[in-house]
């Protein structure tokens, strides 16, 4: 598995964990619970999700320059 594919897979699993944490937070709010840790639970996957998302966002811009130079030479 290439590093880019690994980052994409990690990003997918983190987004699933974040979605489940948000659903748990909404369910707790609907039940009237005032547990602060449930609200903070969504931050655990959100922080690395931000990192992997920014990495994938930058890939086309960083890789496009290299691919463009290779295409000019042929």
mmCIF file of N, CA, C and O in Angstrom, residues 5 8 14-17 28 31 41-42 46 48 65 69-70:
data_model
loop_
_atom_site.group_PDB
_atom_site.id
_atom_site.type_symbol
_atom_site.label_atom_id
_atom_site.label_comp_id
_atom_site.label_asym_id
_atom_site.label_seq_id
_atom_site.Cartn_x
_atom_site.Cartn_y
_atom_site.Cartn_z
ATOM 1 N N UNK A 5 -2.239 6.103 -0.302
ATOM 2 C CA UNK A 5 -3.396 5.231 -0.069
ATOM 3 C C UNK A 5 -3.588 4.985 1.419
ATOM 4 O O UNK A 5 -4.726 4.911 1.899
ATOM 5 N N UNK A 8 -5.234 8.036 2.887
ATOM 6 C CA UNK A 8 -6.657 8.055 2.523
ATOM 7 C C UNK A 8 -7.466 7.074 3.373
ATOM 8 O O UNK A 8 -8.580 7.380 3.809
ATOM 9 N N UNK A 14 -11.031 7.752 10.267
ATOM 10 C CA UNK A 14 -11.190 8.874 11.185
ATOM 11 C C UNK A 14 -12.513 9.588 10.959
ATOM 12 O O UNK A 14 -13.161 10.024 11.909
ATOM 13 N N UNK A 15 -12.933 9.708 9.695
ATOM 14 C CA UNK A 15 -14.213 10.359 9.429
ATOM 15 C C UNK A 15 -15.371 9.531 9.962
ATOM 16 O O UNK A 15 -16.365 10.086 10.456
ATOM 17 N N UNK A 16 -15.247 8.219 9.906
ATOM 18 C CA UNK A 16 -16.272 7.352 10.487
ATOM 19 C C UNK A 16 -16.331 7.530 12.004
ATOM 20 O O UNK A 16 -17.420 7.655 12.580
ATOM 21 N N UNK A 17 -15.164 7.561 12.646
ATOM 22 C CA UNK A 17 -15.125 7.763 14.100
ATOM 23 C C UNK A 17 -15.688 9.131 14.478
ATOM 24 O O UNK A 17 -16.420 9.260 15.474
ATOM 25 N N UNK A 28 -26.864 12.308 23.196
ATOM 26 C CA UNK A 28 -26.742 12.722 24.601
ATOM 27 C C UNK A 28 -27.459 14.045 24.843
ATOM 28 O O UNK A 28 -28.101 14.218 25.890
ATOM 29 N N UNK A 31 -31.115 13.385 25.002
ATOM 30 C CA UNK A 31 -31.495 12.726 26.244
ATOM 31 C C UNK A 31 -31.385 13.662 27.446
ATOM 32 O O UNK A 31 -31.808 13.309 28.544
ATOM 33 N N UNK A 41 -15.525 14.331 22.944
ATOM 34 C CA UNK A 41 -15.237 13.069 22.271
ATOM 35 C C UNK A 41 -15.040 13.259 20.767
ATOM 36 O O UNK A 41 -14.220 12.571 20.148
ATOM 37 N N UNK A 42 -15.734 14.199 20.188
ATOM 38 C CA UNK A 42 -15.621 14.440 18.750
ATOM 39 C C UNK A 42 -14.282 15.070 18.380
ATOM 40 O O UNK A 42 -13.852 14.969 17.232
ATOM 41 N N UNK A 46 -11.176 14.427 15.285
ATOM 42 C CA UNK A 46 -11.204 15.621 14.438
ATOM 43 C C UNK A 46 -9.817 16.208 14.215
ATOM 44 O O UNK A 46 -9.505 16.672 13.115
ATOM 45 N N UNK A 48 -6.643 14.679 14.131
ATOM 46 C CA UNK A 48 -5.893 14.016 13.051
ATOM 47 C C UNK A 48 -6.635 14.042 11.708
ATOM 48 O O UNK A 48 -6.000 14.005 10.649
ATOM 49 N N UNK A 65 2.984 20.071 -9.981
ATOM 50 C CA UNK A 65 4.166 20.762 -10.481
ATOM 51 C C UNK A 65 5.173 19.777 -11.042
ATOM 52 O O UNK A 65 5.757 19.998 -12.080
ATOM 53 N N UNK A 69 6.235 19.325 -15.165
ATOM 54 C CA UNK A 69 7.591 19.408 -15.688
ATOM 55 C C UNK A 69 7.945 18.145 -16.474
ATOM 56 O O UNK A 69 8.642 18.216 -17.465
ATOM 57 N N UNK A 70 7.442 17.004 -16.028
ATOM 58 C CA UNK A 70 7.728 15.757 -16.739
ATOM 59 C C UNK A 70 7.039 15.755 -18.100
ATOM 60 O O UNK A 70 7.568 15.249 -19.085
#
